[in-house]
């Protein structure tokens, strides 16, 4: 996953885009970048690292212009190359910069087509550069000397016909405006809004509504699956459906884990969805263990806190935040070696002993991927004096790889891969383990937006909404995402940096 923001304003936009990126930092901690446009000139800054590290005052002072796009990157195949930081740029036609969230599953074929038929060269291994060149080629093919919104919409129609996978995109066309569009399934999120100023309206497009809320924009709508939104430098907004086969199928993992709880996604409150997940999970525990001896519910922070609170209420036991999290340690399930993950987990959490001693504790996690974090936290609870330790997951077992832009590990490295729930419980060292049922998980977000008929739940059931995901593709993903492949991608310097951050 990645975080995107784009803005057309009346004054310089770099500080608003910078703040938007800080609000979207949870969506990508690998790299950050920004491009702004002043007249027919663009300025760019992008590097590996967090937003606060990439942008200093002197960088922002140079990023002048009344429109721009920005990106935080979460790598989709474990690579940490700064060459793949975004936005990316191509000079023909018109000069286009692009920021992309998602993952194409036919990027190899598109890359070959771009070289053989479109005569375009791809310089990195990034599918985002492939998508940028597909869009650029189609726009060059349909546009005249004077670009119009209709030209852009026709080019995006052609992109939808060629590209398969997940893509939420914000593109900047130099001197013209910004463009936001989503794939025909709407797998990755995108929303846009408007802010009135004394000089006229300003517009922002972003991955999550929280970026608009904090910056004072009123949300207009989500960009619908297959839809495109064009905002010109003069403040004119145009939107059009560009796919004949749009099928609203957003990623359910956004609701479970990826998004901030204060965001609205496709008309659905992430916070309310997570509250419902806790209620559903508590109901399942009461069915399975009606005479349970749970003394206290303790969430594994942060995402699971929202679900754990209604669980405690429904189970009629105490809720306590007995684990303290060091928020300066990154997400551990993408770290490229088991040893590094284990060290990071122990430094990431510490137990408040008085909340555990001589108690039967129900730990609540949002989801379990590798199980590294959860297993060590179970041991933390026992070391802190818990009599019994139970574990509940707000999501079902993760058994299948994500192909739509989340850098989960290879399927063979999932804890649930080829194991029963009892075998998982034994490995985790818990007295019992309860997973959310998939049907219950989906029900927590279904029925709120009538346009959504299904969610992408592929990491839980292996049903990929776009089609086109076969064993050959999954084998390729496996080869890119296993631990040894990730370490091989890192340079000696990057390995040293990784060890310094353990």
Short mmCIF file of N, CA and C in Angstrom, two decimals, residues 133-222:
data_model
loop_
_atom_site.label_atom_id
_atom_site.label_comp_id
_atom_site.label_asym_id
_atom_site.label_seq_id
_atom_site.Cartn_x
_atom_site.Cartn_y
_atom_site.Cartn_z
N UNK A 133 3.74 5.04 -18.11
CA UNK A 133 4.01 5.04 -19.54
C UNK A 133 2.81 4.56 -20.36
N UNK A 134 2.02 3.67 -19.81
CA UNK A 134 0.78 3.29 -20.50
C UNK A 134 -0.14 4.49 -20.62
N UNK A 135 -0.33 5.21 -19.51
CA UNK A 135 -1.18 6.41 -19.53
C UNK A 135 -0.62 7.45 -20.49
N UNK A 136 0.71 7.68 -20.45
CA UNK A 136 1.33 8.68 -21.33
C UNK A 136 1.15 8.30 -22.80
N UNK A 137 1.35 7.03 -23.12
CA UNK A 137 1.19 6.58 -24.50
C UNK A 137 -0.23 6.79 -24.99
N UNK A 138 -1.21 6.40 -24.18
CA UNK A 138 -2.60 6.53 -24.60
C UNK A 138 -3.01 8.00 -24.72
N UNK A 139 -2.51 8.85 -23.82
CA UNK A 139 -2.83 10.28 -23.91
C UNK A 139 -2.20 10.89 -25.16
N UNK A 140 -0.99 10.49 -25.47
CA UNK A 140 -0.34 10.99 -26.68
C UNK A 140 -1.10 10.56 -27.93
N UNK A 141 -1.72 9.39 -27.88
CA UNK A 141 -2.42 8.85 -29.04
C UNK A 141 -3.75 9.56 -29.29
N UNK A 142 -4.40 10.06 -28.22
CA UNK A 142 -5.74 10.64 -28.39
C UNK A 142 -5.75 12.16 -28.37
N UNK A 143 -4.73 12.79 -27.81
CA UNK A 143 -4.78 14.24 -27.58
C UNK A 143 -4.29 15.01 -28.79
N UNK A 144 -4.87 16.19 -28.97
CA UNK A 144 -4.39 17.12 -29.97
C UNK A 144 -3.37 18.07 -29.36
N UNK A 145 -3.15 19.19 -30.03
CA UNK A 145 -2.19 20.17 -29.52
C UNK A 145 -2.70 20.83 -28.25
N UNK A 146 -4.03 20.98 -28.15
CA UNK A 146 -4.63 21.57 -26.95
C UNK A 146 -5.35 20.48 -26.18
N UNK A 147 -4.85 20.19 -25.00
CA UNK A 147 -5.39 19.10 -24.19
C UNK A 147 -6.75 19.48 -23.61
N UNK A 148 -7.67 18.52 -23.60
CA UNK A 148 -9.00 18.74 -23.03
C UNK A 148 -9.30 17.63 -22.03
N UNK A 149 -10.26 17.86 -21.10
CA UNK A 149 -10.66 16.78 -20.20
C UNK A 149 -11.13 15.53 -20.94
N UNK A 150 -11.80 15.73 -22.08
CA UNK A 150 -12.26 14.58 -22.86
C UNK A 150 -11.10 13.72 -23.34
N UNK A 151 -9.99 14.35 -23.71
CA UNK A 151 -8.80 13.59 -24.11
C UNK A 151 -8.30 12.70 -22.96
N UNK A 152 -8.28 13.29 -21.77
CA UNK A 152 -7.79 12.56 -20.60
C UNK A 152 -8.71 11.39 -20.29
N UNK A 153 -10.02 11.62 -20.35
CA UNK A 153 -10.97 10.55 -20.07
C UNK A 153 -10.84 9.41 -21.08
N UNK A 154 -10.64 9.74 -22.35
CA UNK A 154 -10.46 8.70 -23.36
C UNK A 154 -9.18 7.90 -23.11
N UNK A 155 -8.12 8.60 -22.72
CA UNK A 155 -6.85 7.90 -22.43
C UNK A 155 -7.03 6.94 -21.25
N UNK A 156 -7.77 7.36 -20.22
CA UNK A 156 -7.98 6.51 -19.05
C UNK A 156 -8.87 5.32 -19.40
N UNK A 157 -9.83 5.52 -20.29
CA UNK A 157 -10.62 4.37 -20.78
C UNK A 157 -9.70 3.30 -21.35
N UNK A 158 -8.71 3.73 -22.11
CA UNK A 158 -7.77 2.79 -22.71
C UNK A 158 -6.86 2.15 -21.67
N UNK A 159 -6.47 2.93 -20.65
CA UNK A 159 -5.68 2.36 -19.56
C UNK A 159 -6.45 1.23 -18.90
N UNK A 160 -7.74 1.46 -18.63
CA UNK A 160 -8.57 0.42 -18.01
C UNK A 160 -8.63 -0.85 -18.87
N UNK A 161 -8.59 -0.67 -20.19
CA UNK A 161 -8.65 -1.83 -21.08
C UNK A 161 -7.35 -2.62 -21.07
N UNK A 162 -6.23 -1.96 -20.74
CA UNK A 162 -4.93 -2.61 -20.81
C UNK A 162 -4.42 -3.10 -19.45
N UNK A 163 -4.63 -2.31 -18.41
CA UNK A 163 -4.03 -2.60 -17.10
C UNK A 163 -4.94 -3.51 -16.28
N UNK A 164 -4.36 -4.53 -15.66
CA UNK A 164 -5.09 -5.44 -14.78
C UNK A 164 -4.45 -5.39 -13.40
N UNK A 165 -5.28 -5.19 -12.39
CA UNK A 165 -4.76 -5.13 -11.03
C UNK A 165 -5.39 -3.98 -10.27
N UNK A 166 -4.70 -3.54 -9.24
CA UNK A 166 -5.19 -2.46 -8.39
C UNK A 166 -4.39 -1.20 -8.67
N UNK A 167 -5.09 -0.10 -8.88
CA UNK A 167 -4.39 1.17 -9.05
C UNK A 167 -5.30 2.34 -8.69
N UNK A 168 -4.86 3.06 -7.68
CA UNK A 168 -5.39 4.40 -7.40
C UNK A 168 -4.26 5.35 -7.78
N UNK A 169 -4.55 6.30 -8.65
CA UNK A 169 -3.50 7.09 -9.29
C UNK A 169 -3.83 8.58 -9.18
N UNK A 170 -2.81 9.37 -8.88
CA UNK A 170 -2.90 10.82 -9.07
C UNK A 170 -1.76 11.22 -10.00
N UNK A 171 -2.13 11.88 -11.10
CA UNK A 171 -1.14 12.33 -12.08
C UNK A 171 -1.19 13.85 -12.18
N UNK A 172 -0.04 14.44 -12.41
CA UNK A 172 0.08 15.88 -12.64
C UNK A 172 0.52 16.09 -14.08
N UNK A 173 -0.26 16.86 -14.83
CA UNK A 173 0.10 17.22 -16.20
C UNK A 173 0.58 18.66 -16.17
N UNK A 174 1.82 18.86 -16.54
CA UNK A 174 2.47 20.15 -16.35
C UNK A 174 1.70 21.27 -17.04
N UNK A 175 1.40 22.32 -16.28
CA UNK A 175 0.72 23.49 -16.81
C UNK A 175 -0.77 23.31 -17.03
N UNK A 176 -1.30 22.08 -16.74
CA UNK A 176 -2.71 21.82 -17.04
C UNK A 176 -3.54 21.53 -15.79
N UNK A 177 -3.10 20.58 -14.96
CA UNK A 177 -3.88 20.23 -13.78
C UNK A 177 -3.50 18.86 -13.25
N UNK A 178 -4.32 18.33 -12.35
CA UNK A 178 -4.09 17.00 -11.81
C UNK A 178 -5.27 16.09 -12.15
N UNK A 179 -4.97 14.80 -12.17
CA UNK A 179 -5.95 13.78 -12.56
C UNK A 179 -5.92 12.67 -11.50
N UNK A 180 -7.08 12.26 -11.03
CA UNK A 180 -7.16 11.12 -10.12
C UNK A 180 -8.05 10.05 -10.72
N UNK A 181 -7.61 8.79 -10.68
CA UNK A 181 -8.48 7.71 -11.17
C UNK A 181 -8.19 6.41 -10.44
N UNK A 182 -9.22 5.55 -10.41
CA UNK A 182 -9.15 4.24 -9.74
C UNK A 182 -9.41 3.14 -10.73
N UNK A 183 -8.89 1.95 -10.41
CA UNK A 183 -9.15 0.79 -11.26
C UNK A 183 -10.64 0.45 -11.23
N UNK A 184 -11.12 -0.34 -12.19
CA UNK A 184 -12.57 -0.62 -12.29
C UNK A 184 -13.17 -1.38 -11.11
N UNK A 185 -12.35 -1.86 -10.21
CA UNK A 185 -12.86 -2.54 -9.01
C UNK A 185 -12.77 -1.67 -7.76
N UNK A 186 -12.06 -0.57 -7.86
CA UNK A 186 -11.91 0.31 -6.71
C UNK A 186 -11.22 -0.36 -5.54
N UNK A 187 -10.22 -1.17 -5.82
CA UNK A 187 -9.58 -1.97 -4.77
C UNK A 187 -8.86 -1.08 -3.76
N UNK A 188 -8.09 -0.12 -4.23
CA UNK A 188 -7.41 0.82 -3.34
C UNK A 188 -8.21 2.11 -3.29
N UNK A 189 -8.19 2.81 -2.13
CA UNK A 189 -9.10 3.93 -1.91
C UNK A 189 -8.63 5.26 -2.51
N UNK A 190 -9.61 6.16 -2.72
CA UNK A 190 -9.30 7.52 -3.14
C UNK A 190 -10.53 8.40 -2.94
N UNK A 191 -10.31 9.60 -2.42
CA UNK A 191 -11.40 10.53 -2.12
C UNK A 191 -10.96 11.93 -2.54
N UNK A 192 -11.91 12.80 -2.84
CA UNK A 192 -11.55 14.17 -3.20
C UNK A 192 -12.49 15.16 -2.54
N UNK A 193 -11.97 16.40 -2.34
CA UNK A 193 -12.76 17.40 -1.64
C UNK A 193 -12.40 18.81 -2.06
N UNK A 194 -13.11 19.77 -1.47
CA UNK A 194 -13.03 21.17 -1.88
C UNK A 194 -12.91 22.05 -0.65
N UNK A 195 -12.11 23.10 -0.78
CA UNK A 195 -11.95 24.10 0.28
C UNK A 195 -12.11 25.48 -0.31
N UNK A 196 -13.04 26.26 0.26
CA UNK A 196 -13.27 27.61 -0.24
C UNK A 196 -12.28 28.58 0.40
N UNK A 197 -11.70 29.47 -0.43
CA UNK A 197 -10.83 30.53 0.06
C UNK A 197 -11.30 31.86 -0.52
N UNK A 198 -10.73 32.93 -0.03
CA UNK A 198 -11.11 34.26 -0.54
C UNK A 198 -10.75 34.44 -2.01
N UNK A 199 -9.78 33.64 -2.48
CA UNK A 199 -9.36 33.73 -3.87
C UNK A 199 -10.06 32.74 -4.78
N UNK A 200 -10.90 31.86 -4.20
CA UNK A 200 -11.60 30.87 -5.00
C UNK A 200 -11.43 29.47 -4.42
N UNK A 201 -12.04 28.48 -5.06
CA UNK A 201 -12.00 27.12 -4.51
C UNK A 201 -10.65 26.45 -4.73
N UNK A 202 -10.28 25.57 -3.77
CA UNK A 202 -9.11 24.71 -3.89
C UNK A 202 -9.57 23.27 -3.77
N UNK A 203 -8.86 22.37 -4.43
CA UNK A 203 -9.26 20.96 -4.44
C UNK A 203 -8.10 20.07 -4.02
N UNK A 204 -8.46 18.98 -3.35
CA UNK A 204 -7.46 17.98 -2.97
C UNK A 204 -8.00 16.59 -3.25
N UNK A 205 -7.13 15.70 -3.72
CA UNK A 205 -7.41 14.28 -3.89
C UNK A 205 -6.45 13.54 -2.96
N UNK A 206 -6.93 12.54 -2.25
CA UNK A 206 -6.06 11.82 -1.30
C UNK A 206 -6.53 10.39 -1.13
N UNK A 207 -5.65 9.58 -0.56
CA UNK A 207 -5.98 8.17 -0.31
C UNK A 207 -7.04 8.02 0.77
N UNK A 208 -6.99 8.87 1.79
CA UNK A 208 -7.93 8.76 2.90
C UNK A 208 -8.51 10.11 3.25
N UNK A 209 -9.74 10.10 3.74
CA UNK A 209 -10.45 11.34 4.03
C UNK A 209 -9.82 12.12 5.17
N UNK A 210 -9.04 11.46 6.04
CA UNK A 210 -8.43 12.17 7.16
C UNK A 210 -7.55 13.30 6.68
N UNK A 211 -6.88 13.14 5.54
CA UNK A 211 -6.03 14.20 5.01
C UNK A 211 -6.85 15.43 4.64
N UNK A 212 -8.05 15.22 4.10
CA UNK A 212 -8.91 16.32 3.75
C UNK A 212 -9.49 16.98 5.00
N UNK A 213 -9.93 16.15 5.94
CA UNK A 213 -10.56 16.67 7.16
C UNK A 213 -9.64 17.63 7.90
N UNK A 214 -8.42 17.20 8.16
CA UNK A 214 -7.50 17.99 8.97
C UNK A 214 -7.12 19.29 8.27
N UNK A 215 -7.06 19.26 6.95
CA UNK A 215 -6.66 20.45 6.19
C UNK A 215 -7.84 21.34 5.83
N UNK A 216 -9.02 21.02 6.33
CA UNK A 216 -10.17 21.91 6.15
C UNK A 216 -10.90 21.77 4.84
N UNK A 217 -10.73 20.64 4.15
CA UNK A 217 -11.46 20.39 2.92
C UNK A 217 -12.77 19.66 3.24
N UNK A 218 -13.82 20.01 2.55
CA UNK A 218 -15.08 19.28 2.63
C UNK A 218 -15.05 18.16 1.61
N UNK A 219 -15.32 16.94 2.05
CA UNK A 219 -15.32 15.80 1.14
C UNK A 219 -16.47 15.94 0.14
N UNK A 220 -16.14 15.83 -1.14
CA UNK A 220 -17.16 15.82 -2.19
C UNK A 220 -17.67 14.40 -2.40
N UNK A 221 -16.73 13.47 -2.60
CA UNK A 221 -17.12 12.09 -2.88
C UNK A 221 -15.86 11.23 -2.93
N UNK A 222 -16.05 9.93 -2.89
CA UNK A 222 -14.99 9.02 -3.27
C UNK A 222 -14.89 8.99 -4.79
#
